[in-house]
């Protein structure tokens, strides 16, 4: 099966600081992938490079065979760690905004997801709880017909009930011909949905492994492996 995402020798420097160091990896279609690392490990930088929002210092990224650029942005749906919506918007305004902005936005799917997420179209974005806001951002991101979904810390700061709803929605609504990369440091709460995990530390990929293989080979959960790899 062809690669959906390929990164070859990606480096990113900010002045003298290396945010990413020689990152090389590939992701196939049909995978939910955990991009796991502590805060400051390079997860968000890597996401932004794949999304085409940040340029690498060196190296090459391709998505469905396209170099990262204007065309690749059409096949990538990025949910950043900060909302793209405005507080004055109502939920339905946010849907209209995305529908106007993205040709591949599926308004029917979005409304179906709102019901699943227990969100009301007339509610104002500014009064939503943290968990409800995360559910709205996820609805917007997953309602695009993208090849690659990038979800940056989608369960950060939300309560366990909201986390469960968000994880259920990712599994239920992502397109199985596509792949999802989820960056997080909350491994135990989310590992049940991962097919594959990538551990990133100090800007370097230290492990990329199929989750079932990891459990069979090491007899450990992803969370246990994460703690072992990232122990100081």
GROMACS .gro file of C-alpha atoms in nm, residues 73-74 76-78 84 97-106 140 144:
model
   18
   73UNK     CA    1  -0.345   2.175   0.212
   74UNK     CA    2  -0.655   2.062   0.023
   76UNK     CA    3  -0.510   1.786   0.510
   77UNK     CA    4  -0.751   1.883   0.787
   78UNK     CA    5  -0.572   2.038   1.085
   84UNK     CA    6  -1.002   2.877   1.476
   97UNK     CA    7  -1.757   2.954   0.805
   98UNK     CA    8  -1.598   2.614   0.737
   99UNK     CA    9  -1.844   2.540   0.455
  100UNK     CA   10  -1.747   2.867   0.285
  101UNK     CA   11  -1.376   2.813   0.343
  102UNK     CA   12  -1.338   2.443   0.253
  103UNK     CA   13  -1.489   2.291  -0.061
  104UNK     CA   14  -1.473   1.943   0.094
  105UNK     CA   15  -1.668   2.037   0.409
  106UNK     CA   16  -1.967   1.802   0.452
  140UNK     CA   17  -1.525   2.097   1.216
  144UNK     CA   18  -1.388   1.764   0.585
   0.00000   0.00000   0.00000
